[in-house]
Short mmCIF file of C-alpha atoms in Angstrom, two decimals:
data_model
loop_
_atom_site.label_atom_id
_atom_site.label_comp_id
_atom_site.label_asym_id
_atom_site.label_seq_id
_atom_site.Cartn_x
_atom_site.Cartn_y
_atom_site.Cartn_z
CA MET A 23 93.90 224.22 -36.92
CA ARG A 24 94.42 228.31 -35.88
CA PRO A 25 94.71 229.37 -40.07
CA ALA A 26 97.20 232.11 -39.13
CA LEU A 27 99.37 229.48 -37.96
CA THR A 28 99.04 227.77 -40.89
CA LEU A 29 101.58 230.39 -42.56
CA PHE A 30 104.72 228.40 -43.14
CA LEU A 31 108.10 228.89 -41.02
CA GLY A 32 110.70 228.45 -43.53
CA ARG A 33 113.59 226.44 -42.35
CA PHE A 34 116.32 229.94 -42.20
CA VAL A 35 113.75 231.37 -39.95
CA TRP A 36 113.71 228.93 -37.88
CA MET A 37 117.65 228.11 -38.18
CA ALA A 38 117.99 232.05 -37.38
CA VAL A 39 115.82 231.54 -34.33
CA CYS A 40 117.69 228.91 -33.63
CA ALA A 41 121.08 230.34 -34.01
CA ILE A 42 119.89 233.57 -31.44
CA LEU A 43 118.82 230.61 -29.04
CA LEU A 44 122.23 228.51 -29.10
CA ALA A 45 120.02 226.03 -28.23
CA GLY A 46 117.76 222.52 -30.11
CA CYS A 47 116.87 222.93 -33.60
CA GLY A 48 120.10 223.59 -35.37
CA GLY A 49 122.73 222.55 -32.99
CA THR A 50 124.39 223.01 -29.38
CA PRO A 51 126.32 226.21 -29.25
CA THR A 52 129.74 223.85 -26.45
CA GLN A 53 132.36 223.15 -28.75
CA GLY A 54 131.58 219.63 -27.63
CA VAL A 55 128.66 217.57 -28.72
CA ARG A 56 126.64 219.53 -31.22
CA PHE A 57 123.23 217.94 -32.52
CA MET A 58 122.90 219.15 -36.75
CA THR A 59 120.08 219.10 -38.71
CA ASP A 60 121.06 222.14 -41.19
CA PHE A 61 120.52 219.16 -44.07
CA ALA A 62 117.22 218.11 -46.29
CA SER A 63 115.06 215.87 -43.42
CA GLY A 64 117.17 217.22 -39.90
CA SER A 65 114.45 217.59 -37.30
CA ILE A 66 115.34 217.82 -33.66
CA GLY A 67 113.68 220.89 -31.09
CA THR A 68 115.20 221.67 -27.54
CA VAL A 69 118.42 220.44 -27.20
CA THR A 70 120.17 219.72 -23.11
CA GLN A 71 123.02 218.87 -21.28
CA GLN A 72 122.32 217.73 -18.86
CA ASP A 73 125.20 216.45 -16.88
CA GLY A 74 129.11 218.49 -16.35
CA THR A 75 130.85 216.06 -19.00
CA GLY A 76 128.69 216.38 -22.23
CA HIS A 77 127.48 212.93 -22.41
CA THR A 78 124.06 213.40 -20.95
CA TRP A 79 121.60 214.49 -23.72
CA GLN A 80 118.03 215.61 -24.05
CA LEU A 81 116.83 216.45 -26.65
CA ALA A 82 113.50 217.08 -26.97
CA LEU A 83 111.41 216.33 -30.55
CA ARG A 84 109.51 219.21 -32.32
CA ASP A 85 106.70 220.33 -34.33
CA ASP A 86 105.61 220.16 -37.91
CA ASN A 87 107.96 223.96 -39.20
CA GLY A 88 107.78 224.10 -35.29
CA ASN A 89 103.33 225.31 -34.97
CA PRO A 90 102.71 224.29 -31.91
CA TRP A 91 98.74 223.92 -32.27
CA LEU A 92 99.74 220.43 -34.34
CA PRO A 93 99.04 217.06 -32.41
CA ASN A 94 100.48 215.34 -30.19
CA SER A 95 100.61 212.52 -32.43
CA TYR A 96 101.90 214.77 -35.47
CA ARG A 97 105.80 214.29 -33.70
CA THR A 98 106.49 210.99 -34.04
CA TRP A 99 110.30 212.05 -36.55
CA TRP A 100 113.44 212.67 -35.73
CA HIS A 101 116.27 212.68 -38.29
CA VAL A 102 120.37 214.57 -36.54
CA ARG A 103 124.19 214.26 -36.74
CA ALA A 104 125.49 214.37 -34.05
CA GLU A 105 129.90 215.53 -34.20
CA ASN A 106 132.24 214.98 -31.54
CA LEU A 107 130.93 212.46 -29.75
CA PRO A 108 133.85 210.61 -27.45
CA VAL A 109 134.23 207.76 -29.13
CA GLY A 110 134.44 204.14 -26.90
CA GLN A 111 132.72 206.38 -24.48
CA PRO A 112 129.07 205.57 -23.51
CA VAL A 113 126.50 208.13 -24.23
CA ARG A 114 122.62 208.93 -23.23
CA LEU A 115 120.67 210.48 -25.91
CA THR A 116 117.05 211.19 -23.95
CA PHE A 117 114.11 211.77 -27.30
CA SER A 118 111.24 213.62 -25.27
CA ARG A 119 108.01 214.72 -26.58
CA LEU A 120 107.16 212.04 -27.92
CA GLY A 121 103.81 211.53 -30.04
CA PHE A 122 103.02 208.16 -29.88
CA PRO A 123 103.52 205.24 -26.97
CA TYR A 124 105.27 202.40 -28.41
CA TYR A 125 109.23 201.13 -28.27
CA PHE A 126 110.58 200.96 -30.54
CA VAL A 127 114.35 200.56 -32.03
CA PRO A 128 116.11 203.92 -33.65
CA VAL A 129 119.10 203.83 -36.59
CA TYR A 130 122.10 205.54 -37.06
CA SER A 131 124.64 205.27 -40.25
CA TYR A 132 128.05 207.08 -39.84
CA ASP A 133 128.18 208.28 -43.56
CA GLY A 134 124.83 209.70 -43.41
CA SER A 135 123.70 207.30 -46.19
CA THR A 136 124.26 202.92 -44.99
CA TRP A 137 121.96 203.13 -41.91
CA GLN A 138 121.43 200.23 -39.34
CA HIS A 139 119.15 199.90 -36.63
CA PHE A 140 120.74 200.41 -32.50
CA ASP A 141 120.98 196.51 -31.13
CA GLU A 142 117.74 196.57 -28.22
CA LYS A 143 119.91 196.31 -25.49
CA ASP A 144 120.81 199.92 -25.83
CA VAL A 145 117.26 201.36 -26.19
CA THR A 146 114.95 202.01 -23.32
CA LEU A 147 111.24 203.22 -23.94
CA VAL A 148 110.36 205.56 -20.35
CA PRO A 149 107.56 203.87 -18.63
CA GLY A 150 104.44 205.84 -18.48
CA CYS A 151 104.54 207.32 -21.31
CA VAL A 152 100.97 209.32 -21.93
CA VAL A 153 101.23 210.73 -25.39
CA ALA A 154 98.41 213.59 -23.89
CA VAL A 155 101.37 214.92 -22.20
CA PRO A 156 104.45 215.08 -23.81
CA ASP A 157 107.13 215.18 -21.32
CA SER A 158 106.05 211.90 -19.81
CA CYS A 159 107.19 210.12 -24.04
CA ARG A 160 110.79 209.21 -23.96
CA VAL A 161 112.80 207.07 -25.62
CA GLU A 162 116.58 206.04 -23.99
CA ILE A 163 119.02 205.58 -26.38
CA VAL A 164 123.06 204.59 -24.33
CA LYS A 165 125.43 204.01 -26.99
CA ALA A 166 129.40 204.54 -27.55
CA PHE A 167 129.89 205.48 -30.76
CA ASP A 168 132.74 203.95 -33.42
CA GLN A 169 133.28 206.83 -34.77
CA PRO A 170 133.26 211.24 -33.51
CA THR A 171 130.21 211.88 -35.88
CA ALA A 172 126.72 210.15 -36.23
CA TRP A 173 123.97 210.98 -37.73
CA ILE A 174 120.61 209.53 -35.72
CA ALA A 175 117.21 209.46 -36.80
CA ARG A 176 113.68 208.03 -35.67
CA THR A 177 113.61 205.73 -38.60
CA PHE A 178 115.59 204.88 -42.25
CA PRO A 179 115.63 208.64 -44.01
CA TYR A 180 114.60 209.26 -47.23
CA THR A 181 115.04 212.96 -49.45
CA THR A 182 114.19 213.80 -52.21
CA ALA A 183 117.98 213.79 -52.85
CA ASP A 184 117.68 209.97 -52.41
CA LEU A 185 114.82 209.55 -54.93
CA ALA A 186 115.79 211.23 -57.23
CA SER A 187 119.33 209.47 -56.59
CA PHE A 188 116.60 206.25 -57.85
CA LEU A 189 115.35 208.39 -60.30
CA GLY A 190 118.71 207.97 -62.53
CA SER A 191 119.38 204.81 -62.05
CA ILE A 192 116.37 204.05 -63.43
CA ALA A 193 116.07 206.51 -66.63
CA GLY A 194 117.82 205.23 -69.13
CA HIS A 195 114.46 202.00 -68.93
CA PRO A 196 113.11 202.80 -72.87
CA ALA A 197 109.86 201.89 -70.80
CA VAL A 198 110.49 204.54 -67.94
CA GLN A 199 108.36 208.27 -68.82
CA VAL A 200 109.64 211.09 -65.15
CA GLN A 201 107.39 213.55 -65.42
CA THR A 202 107.05 216.47 -63.50
CA LEU A 203 103.13 217.84 -62.20
CA GLY A 204 103.74 220.93 -60.57
CA ALA A 205 105.78 222.77 -57.97
CA SER A 206 105.73 222.82 -54.67
CA PRO A 207 103.62 225.60 -52.64
CA VAL A 208 106.47 226.39 -50.36
CA LEU A 209 109.83 225.49 -51.36
CA ARG A 210 109.36 225.08 -54.77
CA LEU A 211 110.14 221.02 -55.71
CA PRO A 212 109.57 219.25 -57.94
CA ILE A 213 106.39 217.25 -57.35
CA GLN A 214 107.14 214.23 -60.58
CA GLN A 215 105.13 211.04 -61.63
CA ILE A 216 107.22 207.53 -62.74
CA THR A 217 105.22 206.20 -66.15
CA ILE A 218 106.15 202.93 -67.03
CA LEU A 219 104.54 202.31 -70.19
CA ASP A 220 106.60 199.21 -72.80
CA ARG A 221 104.66 200.40 -75.83
CA THR A 222 106.44 197.47 -77.73
CA GLN A 223 103.37 195.13 -76.43
CA LEU A 224 100.34 196.34 -78.60
CA ALA A 225 98.31 194.77 -76.33
CA PRO A 226 95.54 195.67 -74.80
CA LYS A 227 96.59 197.59 -70.58
CA LYS A 228 95.17 198.56 -68.15
CA THR A 229 96.23 200.74 -66.24
CA VAL A 230 97.38 200.52 -61.64
CA TRP A 231 98.23 204.45 -60.13
CA ILE A 232 100.22 204.42 -56.90
CA HIS A 233 101.51 208.03 -55.20
CA ALA A 234 103.56 208.21 -51.39
CA ARG A 235 105.02 209.49 -49.18
CA THR A 236 102.58 212.84 -48.42
CA HIS A 237 103.08 212.35 -44.39
CA ALA A 238 106.38 213.49 -45.30
CA ALA A 239 108.10 210.69 -42.89
CA GLU A 240 106.99 208.02 -43.72
CA THR A 241 109.79 206.27 -45.67
CA GLY A 242 108.79 203.35 -45.82
CA PRO A 243 106.80 203.13 -48.38
CA SER A 244 109.78 205.12 -50.89
CA PHE A 245 111.17 201.57 -49.95
CA VAL A 246 108.95 199.36 -50.89
CA LEU A 247 108.58 201.05 -53.84
CA GLU A 248 112.14 201.02 -55.87
CA GLY A 249 111.18 197.00 -55.23
CA LEU A 250 107.46 197.11 -56.75
CA ILE A 251 109.46 199.18 -59.73
CA ARG A 252 112.09 197.08 -60.21
CA THR A 253 110.65 193.89 -59.93
CA VAL A 254 107.82 196.11 -62.95
CA LEU A 255 111.01 196.43 -64.70
CA ALA A 256 112.83 193.68 -64.73
CA ASP A 257 114.54 191.88 -68.34
CA ASP A 258 112.78 188.53 -66.57
CA ALA A 259 108.79 186.67 -67.17
CA LEU A 260 107.39 188.69 -64.35
CA GLY A 261 108.85 192.08 -64.99
CA GLN A 262 107.98 191.75 -68.36
CA ALA A 263 104.10 189.85 -67.80
CA LEU A 264 103.50 192.53 -65.54
CA ARG A 265 104.36 195.66 -67.95
CA SER A 266 102.46 194.11 -71.04
CA ARG A 267 99.14 193.86 -69.36
CA TYR A 268 99.78 197.29 -67.45
CA ILE A 269 100.58 201.33 -67.16
CA PHE A 270 102.27 202.45 -63.80
CA ARG A 271 101.25 206.05 -63.35
CA ILE A 272 103.49 206.61 -59.77
CA VAL A 273 103.79 209.62 -57.45
CA PRO A 274 106.68 208.92 -55.11
CA MET A 275 106.98 211.65 -52.89
CA HIS A 276 104.24 213.36 -52.93
CA ASN A 277 104.71 216.11 -49.91
CA PRO A 278 108.61 217.35 -50.70
CA ASP A 279 107.94 220.41 -48.56
CA GLY A 280 107.53 218.27 -46.01
CA VAL A 281 110.36 216.00 -46.16
CA ASP A 282 112.68 218.32 -46.91
CA LEU A 283 111.81 220.64 -44.19
CA GLY A 284 111.73 217.89 -41.76
CA ASN A 285 108.27 217.45 -40.97
CA TYR A 286 106.33 213.91 -39.76
CA ARG A 287 102.89 213.76 -40.89
CA THR A 288 102.12 217.76 -43.07
CA ASN A 289 103.21 219.36 -46.11
CA GLY A 290 105.07 223.57 -45.50
CA SER A 291 102.39 224.81 -44.34
CA SER A 292 101.21 222.56 -41.24
CA LEU A 293 98.52 220.94 -43.66
CA ASN A 294 97.48 217.10 -43.17
CA LEU A 295 97.30 216.24 -46.87
CA GLU A 296 95.91 213.07 -46.87
CA ASN A 297 92.10 213.84 -45.65
CA LEU A 298 91.62 217.00 -47.31
CA TRP A 299 91.30 216.02 -51.27
CA ARG A 300 88.16 218.48 -51.11
CA PHE A 301 86.26 218.01 -53.85
CA THR A 302 82.22 218.41 -55.43
CA ALA A 303 81.18 216.03 -57.04
CA PRO A 304 80.24 215.24 -60.12
CA ASP A 305 82.99 217.13 -60.78
CA VAL A 306 86.45 214.77 -61.47
CA TYR A 307 89.33 218.30 -60.13
CA LEU A 308 89.44 219.33 -57.09
CA ASP A 309 88.16 221.98 -54.93
CA ALA A 310 89.68 225.04 -55.22
CA ASP A 311 90.39 225.36 -51.13
CA ALA A 312 92.72 221.39 -51.84
CA PRO A 313 96.28 222.04 -50.89
CA LEU A 314 97.62 223.07 -54.36
CA GLU A 315 99.60 219.14 -53.52
CA ASN A 316 96.74 217.41 -53.50
CA GLN A 317 95.61 219.79 -57.31
CA LEU A 318 99.12 219.03 -58.89
CA LEU A 319 98.50 214.88 -57.82
CA ASN A 320 94.15 215.73 -59.34
CA ARG A 321 94.77 217.83 -62.54
CA PHE A 322 97.78 216.18 -64.01
CA GLY A 323 98.33 212.91 -63.07
CA MET A 324 93.99 211.34 -61.65
CA VAL A 325 92.49 213.01 -63.87
CA PRO A 326 93.78 212.03 -66.67
CA ALA A 327 94.51 208.13 -65.98
CA LEU A 328 90.47 208.26 -64.66
CA GLN A 329 89.73 209.78 -67.76
CA ASP A 330 91.67 207.38 -69.96
CA ALA A 331 88.90 205.17 -71.41
CA ALA A 332 91.86 202.49 -73.41
CA ALA A 333 93.28 202.22 -70.08
CA PRO A 334 90.91 201.96 -67.15
CA VAL A 335 92.40 202.39 -63.87
CA VAL A 336 92.23 198.76 -61.81
CA LEU A 337 93.90 199.76 -58.71
CA ALA A 338 95.16 202.75 -56.65
CA LEU A 339 98.00 202.62 -54.08
CA ASN A 340 97.36 204.65 -51.42
CA LEU A 341 101.08 204.86 -49.21
CA HIS A 342 101.94 204.56 -45.87
CA ALA A 343 103.56 203.71 -42.38
CA SER A 344 102.10 203.30 -38.88
CA ASN A 345 102.62 203.82 -35.78
CA SER A 346 102.18 200.11 -33.95
CA ASP A 347 102.99 197.80 -31.69
CA PRO A 348 105.75 196.35 -32.89
CA ASP A 349 105.10 193.14 -33.39
CA THR A 350 102.50 194.89 -35.75
CA ALA A 351 103.78 193.73 -39.75
CA ALA A 352 102.52 196.07 -42.27
CA PHE A 353 99.41 196.48 -42.85
CA PHE A 354 95.64 197.03 -45.31
CA TYR A 355 92.62 199.41 -44.66
CA PRO A 356 89.91 197.81 -46.85
CA HIS A 357 87.07 199.37 -46.80
CA PHE A 358 82.89 197.82 -46.52
CA GLY A 359 82.10 194.11 -46.59
CA SER A 360 79.72 191.42 -47.38
CA ASP A 361 77.09 192.41 -45.63
CA PRO A 362 74.33 192.46 -48.23
CA ALA A 363 72.15 194.82 -45.48
CA ARG A 364 74.35 197.38 -45.03
CA TYR A 365 76.24 197.47 -48.49
CA THR A 366 75.86 197.21 -52.35
CA PRO A 367 76.22 194.94 -54.39
CA ALA A 368 78.76 196.75 -55.96
CA GLN A 369 80.42 197.77 -52.53
CA GLN A 370 80.07 194.41 -51.30
CA ASN A 371 82.33 194.16 -54.52
CA LEU A 372 85.63 196.30 -53.98
CA TRP A 373 85.35 193.96 -50.24
CA SER A 374 85.73 191.11 -51.92
CA ARG A 375 88.49 192.74 -54.51
CA GLN A 376 90.21 194.03 -52.11
CA LEU A 377 90.28 191.17 -49.60
CA ALA A 378 91.92 189.53 -52.43
CA PHE A 379 94.32 191.24 -53.07
CA VAL A 380 95.57 191.44 -49.57
CA GLU A 381 95.51 188.17 -49.80
CA ALA A 382 97.77 188.79 -52.72
CA VAL A 383 100.34 190.00 -51.63
CA ALA A 384 100.72 188.38 -48.17
CA ARG A 385 101.00 184.83 -49.67
CA ALA A 386 103.37 186.51 -51.67
CA TYR A 387 105.25 187.79 -48.00
CA ASP A 388 105.21 184.78 -46.92
CA GLY A 389 102.44 186.22 -44.59
CA ARG A 390 103.48 189.21 -43.56
CA ILE A 391 100.08 190.80 -44.22
CA GLU A 392 98.04 191.68 -41.26
CA GLN A 393 95.10 190.41 -41.29
CA PRO A 394 92.29 192.18 -42.46
CA PRO A 395 89.10 192.44 -40.21
CA ALA A 396 85.30 190.81 -40.97
CA GLU A 397 84.08 194.42 -41.57
CA GLY A 398 85.61 197.93 -43.22
CA GLY A 399 82.84 199.90 -42.52
CA ALA A 400 82.08 203.39 -45.38
CA GLY A 401 82.73 205.81 -42.44
CA PHE A 402 86.51 206.88 -45.37
CA LEU A 403 82.84 208.19 -46.97
CA ASN A 404 82.75 210.87 -44.86
CA THR A 405 86.20 212.45 -44.59
CA PRO A 406 87.75 213.96 -48.63
CA PHE A 407 91.16 210.99 -48.54
CA PRO A 408 92.18 209.89 -52.73
CA GLU A 409 89.98 206.25 -52.41
CA THR A 410 86.86 208.62 -51.03
CA TRP A 411 86.61 210.49 -53.99
CA TRP A 412 87.71 207.58 -56.68
CA TRP A 413 84.87 205.88 -54.97
CA THR A 414 83.10 208.57 -56.03
CA GLN A 415 84.62 209.23 -59.92
CA ARG A 416 84.46 204.75 -60.40
CA GLN A 417 83.21 202.93 -57.47
CA ASP A 418 84.15 198.89 -57.42
CA ALA A 419 86.15 199.61 -60.70
CA VAL A 420 89.19 200.66 -59.26
CA ASN A 421 90.53 199.01 -56.34
CA ALA A 422 91.84 202.05 -54.00
CA ILE A 423 93.08 200.59 -50.48
CA THR A 424 96.05 202.21 -48.76
CA LEU A 425 99.08 199.93 -47.42
CA GLU A 426 100.37 200.23 -43.98
CA THR A 427 104.02 200.32 -44.35
CA VAL A 428 105.18 199.57 -39.81
CA TYR A 429 108.69 200.60 -37.95
CA GLY A 430 108.63 198.26 -35.87
CA ARG A 431 109.60 194.21 -36.51
CA ALA A 432 106.93 193.50 -39.03
CA GLY A 433 106.05 189.80 -39.06
CA PHE A 434 110.72 189.29 -39.09
CA ASP A 435 112.90 188.02 -35.91
CA HIS A 436 114.48 191.51 -36.28
CA TRP A 437 113.83 195.30 -36.69
CA VAL A 438 112.13 195.44 -40.55
CA THR A 439 115.32 196.86 -42.71
CA GLN A 440 115.22 198.10 -45.83
CA ALA A 441 115.61 195.49 -47.22
CA ASP A 442 112.40 194.05 -46.40
CA LEU A 443 110.29 196.93 -47.08
CA ARG A 444 112.21 197.11 -50.93
CA ALA A 445 110.43 193.19 -50.66
CA LEU A 446 107.61 194.39 -49.95
CA GLY A 447 107.22 195.72 -52.91
CA VAL A 448 107.99 192.73 -55.15
CA ALA A 449 105.26 190.81 -53.48
CA VAL A 450 103.19 193.90 -54.44
CA ALA A 451 104.26 193.27 -57.56
CA GLN A 452 103.41 190.25 -58.25
CA ALA A 453 100.21 190.00 -56.36
CA ILE A 454 98.73 193.21 -58.72
CA ALA A 455 100.42 189.89 -61.97
CA ALA A 456 97.63 187.79 -60.16
CA MET A 457 95.31 190.87 -60.22
CA ASP A 458 94.06 189.28 -64.09
CA SER A 459 94.62 184.85 -62.41
CA PRO A 460 91.39 182.60 -62.24
CA ALA A 461 92.48 182.26 -58.94
CA HIS A 462 92.60 186.14 -57.92
CA ALA A 463 88.55 184.87 -57.13
CA ALA A 464 86.56 187.11 -53.77
CA LEU A 465 87.05 185.23 -51.45
CA PRO A 466 84.13 183.85 -48.76
CA THR A 467 83.92 185.63 -45.81
CA PRO A 468 82.97 184.86 -42.06
CA PRO A 469 78.87 184.69 -42.11
CA SER A 470 78.81 187.63 -39.39
CA PRO A 471 80.36 191.32 -39.84
CA LEU A 472 81.39 191.36 -37.43
CA ALA A 473 83.06 188.01 -36.77
CA VAL A 474 87.09 187.06 -36.86
CA PRO A 475 88.26 186.59 -40.01
CA ALA A 476 90.08 182.78 -38.91
CA LEU A 477 93.93 182.61 -39.58
CA THR A 478 93.98 181.08 -42.18
CA PRO A 479 97.20 180.39 -43.82
CA ALA A 480 97.86 183.26 -45.96
CA TYR A 481 98.72 184.94 -42.73
CA ARG A 482 101.46 183.74 -40.58
CA LEU A 483 99.78 186.04 -37.66
CA PRO A 484 97.34 186.42 -35.07
CA PHE A 485 94.48 189.04 -35.90
CA LYS A 486 94.22 192.86 -33.92
CA PRO A 487 91.00 194.77 -34.53
CA GLN A 488 92.66 197.16 -32.63
CA LEU A 489 94.38 197.80 -35.78
CA TYR A 490 90.87 198.93 -37.77
CA ARG A 491 88.66 200.52 -35.71
CA LEU A 492 89.52 204.40 -37.49
CA GLU A 493 88.28 202.81 -40.08
CA ARG A 494 84.68 201.81 -38.55
CA GLU A 495 81.73 204.06 -39.31
#
């Protein structure tokens, strides 16, 4: 990326440009249908009316921060408020310049709060998408709306206001503490950490670290966290067991600038925070040129957890969402493998622990987790990911792994819902509770590191090797 182009193009500047051009970005110039993005996480590029009646529109997705030098694959998110829709009359909306080639069903709302998917019959992925040719990737929606105002988005939005509302709902629990690690670099929004520590349970505890929303519009993890946190806080046997054995340190929104600015993948300076956890071993702190958001999580969240010998970190979850085929379920990226010719004993041990955890989540989620590969590889060590940092600091003592939620059917007979994602959070909590049980042991692995894993009762879907190609060395 060219350094000059990493400078932030602020929302006010962006809206001013739109006001001058009178096309897209924040509204349309006619007194008929208008498309607005003047709210947190709102995003669209150029809007073009394609007929004389105002019933046919093309809405081109914008690049994060309006930065044209970002990869095409970063162009995924949109969130608009359509006003003055002709009630009861079909409107054709073509969203163009998609950064992915998969069929999907967007969502809409009449109040900006309660969301539902469009009917599949109303949504068409135009054939011939080539991501390298942005205008070739388009999805068309034809719908007669029931109300004159509708919010339309790629998937369920989850903004900083939604997070604040959730935090307010759990603030009264005696085990919950919310602290601010620092302010985001552009909008000066709080980057917060939730600590769940039950001080009435005096037994020794271990620590679970979780962070989410590194990529701004990957909203699925926010609903997963809601399900997980409410399970941990519940006054039932599972919640009490989790609180008696673990401290949870959770950063629910790593990239609030990107969230409120309507970005998909980057922060307010067009940086992909995921692969910029730059550090120089053996120093536990990130390098000075690492992004501020990463430095805040590292210095005030991860390092204090790492150095708490009384409650050692045993699990570090990195929550994301993946653009993928609609029949792909949620999946994990495990690391290393079982081949002693390629992997050290510590690497083999981490691999076994990760397979056991993934299977535990799958069993708790009725098999709706993709089968892990026969080998994860060590390629992640070549890039400064958070898992790379955890491995360097504690090796196999910390099970550091990424969970990818998805936008499609996710193993269900319907398009994945917010309730389904919260249920995945419950399944993750159940798998955490099982980590110390005798059944949570190393699983047998295929004799060949290149073999396809056999379908086990824990998994209901066929193995999909294409999901794991990026993890190969």
